[in-house]
Amino acid sequence: MPKVMKDVVHPLGAGELSMARAVVRSTGGFTLGLSLATAYGLLELLVEGRSPWGCLVGTLTLAAFLSLGMAFSRQVRVTVFLLLPQAFSSELGTQWSGVGRGAGAEAGRVLGRGWLREIF
């Protein structure tokens, strides 16, 4: 006969703590997403010399998806944190530059230094 579990007594205030942590995590993720999108827009505008309207549209689109994804999805947060070093690294682009034709060349083009620039 299966063992029946009795009601578990939770400490007082444990539910509020987890709700507070979730709110802080979502707010922090949303803010970080907006900050990353703003940094991307400024880099495109000032460093790359793109048109202001193109930067504005790209930044607003990236900000909408990135901030909401960072606020509400753990998978998006993990993916963004794992891709951050690659996004700001130029070493990967030189590593893939000698690859020939085919799937490897496509991966080298996408993973190279300007992979963010090719999205928009």
GROMACS .gro file of C-alpha atoms in nm:
model
  120
    1MET     CA    1   0.000   0.000   0.000
    2PRO     CA    2   0.149   0.342  -0.096
    3LYS     CA    3   0.252   0.573   0.178
    4VAL     CA    4   0.035   0.885   0.208
    5MET     CA    5   0.225   1.208   0.264
    6LYS     CA    6   0.090   1.435   0.534
    7ASP     CA    7   0.049   1.806   0.477
    8VAL     CA    8   0.382   1.980   0.480
    9VAL     CA    9   0.407   2.284   0.704
   10HIS     CA   10   0.588   2.571   0.536
   11PRO     CA   11   0.762   2.835   0.744
   12LEU     CA   12   0.579   3.163   0.781
   13GLY     CA   13   0.666   3.407   0.500
   14ALA     CA   14   0.829   3.148   0.271
   15GLY     CA   15   0.576   3.215  -0.007
   16GLU     CA   16   0.635   3.588   0.005
   17LEU     CA   17   1.009   3.540  -0.014
   18SER     CA   18   0.989   3.335  -0.332
   19MET     CA   19   0.742   3.582  -0.486
   20ALA     CA   20   0.973   3.872  -0.395
   21ARG     CA   21   1.267   3.689  -0.550
   22ALA     CA   22   1.070   3.628  -0.868
   23VAL     CA   23   0.973   3.995  -0.892
   24VAL     CA   24   1.331   4.110  -0.836
   25ARG     CA   25   1.461   3.855  -1.088
   26SER     CA   26   1.209   3.963  -1.352
   27THR     CA   27   1.270   4.334  -1.292
   28GLY     CA   28   1.646   4.285  -1.304
   29GLY     CA   29   1.621   4.080  -1.623
   30PHE     CA   30   1.399   4.340  -1.787
   31THR     CA   31   1.638   4.621  -1.691
   32LEU     CA   32   1.942   4.424  -1.807
   33GLY     CA   33   1.772   4.348  -2.139
   34LEU     CA   34   1.699   4.717  -2.195
   35SER     CA   35   2.058   4.804  -2.100
   36LEU     CA   36   2.205   4.550  -2.342
   37ALA     CA   37   1.981   4.672  -2.623
   38THR     CA   38   2.079   5.033  -2.551
   39ALA     CA   39   2.449   4.943  -2.553
   40TYR     CA   40   2.403   4.762  -2.884
   41GLY     CA   41   2.224   5.064  -3.034
   42LEU     CA   42   2.493   5.304  -2.919
   43LEU     CA   43   2.770   5.081  -3.054
   44GLU     CA   44   2.598   5.054  -3.390
   45LEU     CA   45   2.541   5.429  -3.406
   46LEU     CA   46   2.874   5.557  -3.277
   47VAL     CA   47   3.124   5.286  -3.368
   48GLU     CA   48   2.979   5.134  -3.684
   49GLY     CA   49   2.845   5.463  -3.818
   50ARG     CA   50   2.503   5.329  -3.915
   51SER     CA   51   2.206   5.553  -3.989
   52PRO     CA   52   2.018   5.679  -3.682
   53TRP     CA   53   1.682   5.545  -3.804
   54GLY     CA   54   1.822   5.201  -3.869
   55CYS     CA   55   1.980   5.198  -3.524
   56LEU     CA   56   1.654   5.312  -3.366
   57VAL     CA   57   1.446   5.041  -3.534
   58GLY     CA   58   1.703   4.770  -3.460
   59THR     CA   59   1.746   4.881  -3.100
   60LEU     CA   60   1.372   4.899  -3.032
   61THR     CA   61   1.316   4.555  -3.184
   62LEU     CA   62   1.604   4.405  -2.991
   63ALA     CA   63   1.493   4.581  -2.672
   64ALA     CA   64   1.140   4.444  -2.696
   65PHE     CA   65   1.246   4.082  -2.745
   66LEU     CA   66   1.551   4.090  -2.519
   67SER     CA   67   1.393   4.270  -2.223
   68LEU     CA   68   1.075   4.060  -2.220
   69GLY     CA   69   1.272   3.741  -2.274
   70MET     CA   70   1.516   3.825  -1.996
   71ALA     CA   71   1.228   3.916  -1.765
   72PHE     CA   72   1.013   3.608  -1.811
   73SER     CA   73   1.225   3.321  -1.943
   74ARG     CA   74   1.506   3.145  -1.763
   75GLN     CA   75   1.623   2.988  -2.091
   76VAL     CA   76   1.662   3.331  -2.254
   77ARG     CA   77   1.863   3.459  -1.956
   78VAL     CA   78   2.098   3.161  -1.971
   79THR     CA   79   2.138   3.191  -2.349
   80VAL     CA   80   2.213   3.563  -2.332
   81PHE     CA   81   2.467   3.522  -2.054
   82LEU     CA   82   2.642   3.243  -2.244
   83LEU     CA   83   2.651   3.445  -2.569
   84LEU     CA   84   2.777   3.772  -2.418
   85PRO     CA   85   3.149   3.686  -2.432
   86GLN     CA   86   3.112   3.568  -2.792
   87ALA     CA   87   2.927   3.883  -2.896
   88PHE     CA   88   3.212   4.109  -2.786
   89SER     CA   89   3.500   3.886  -2.894
   90SER     CA   90   3.693   3.938  -3.214
   91GLU     CA   91   3.906   3.626  -3.167
   92LEU     CA   92   3.637   3.389  -3.293
   93GLY     CA   93   3.611   3.574  -3.624
   94THR     CA   94   3.982   3.526  -3.697
   95GLN     CA   95   3.963   3.160  -3.599
   96TRP     CA   96   3.690   3.084  -3.854
   97SER     CA   97   3.821   3.309  -4.131
   98GLY     CA   98   4.033   3.038  -4.296
   99VAL     CA   99   3.748   2.790  -4.336
  100GLY     CA  100   3.662   2.690  -4.693
  101ARG     CA  101   3.323   2.664  -4.858
  102GLY     CA  102   3.018   2.483  -4.727
  103ALA     CA  103   2.857   2.472  -4.385
  104GLY     CA  104   3.182   2.567  -4.210
  105ALA     CA  105   3.210   2.888  -4.411
  106GLU     CA  106   2.853   2.978  -4.322
  107ALA     CA  107   2.926   2.913  -3.955
  108GLY     CA  108   3.237   3.128  -3.981
  109ARG     CA  109   3.039   3.412  -4.134
  110VAL     CA  110   2.765   3.393  -3.871
  111LEU     CA  111   2.996   3.340  -3.576
  112GLY     CA  112   3.249   3.596  -3.689
  113ARG     CA  113   3.306   3.941  -3.550
  114GLY     CA  114   3.011   4.108  -3.719
  115TRP     CA  115   2.740   3.850  -3.646
  116LEU     CA  116   2.522   4.105  -3.467
  117ARG     CA  117   2.552   4.342  -3.760
  118GLU     CA  118   2.423   4.075  -4.000
  119ILE     CA  119   2.099   4.030  -3.808
  120PHE     CA  120   1.965   4.371  -3.904
   0.00000   0.00000   0.00000
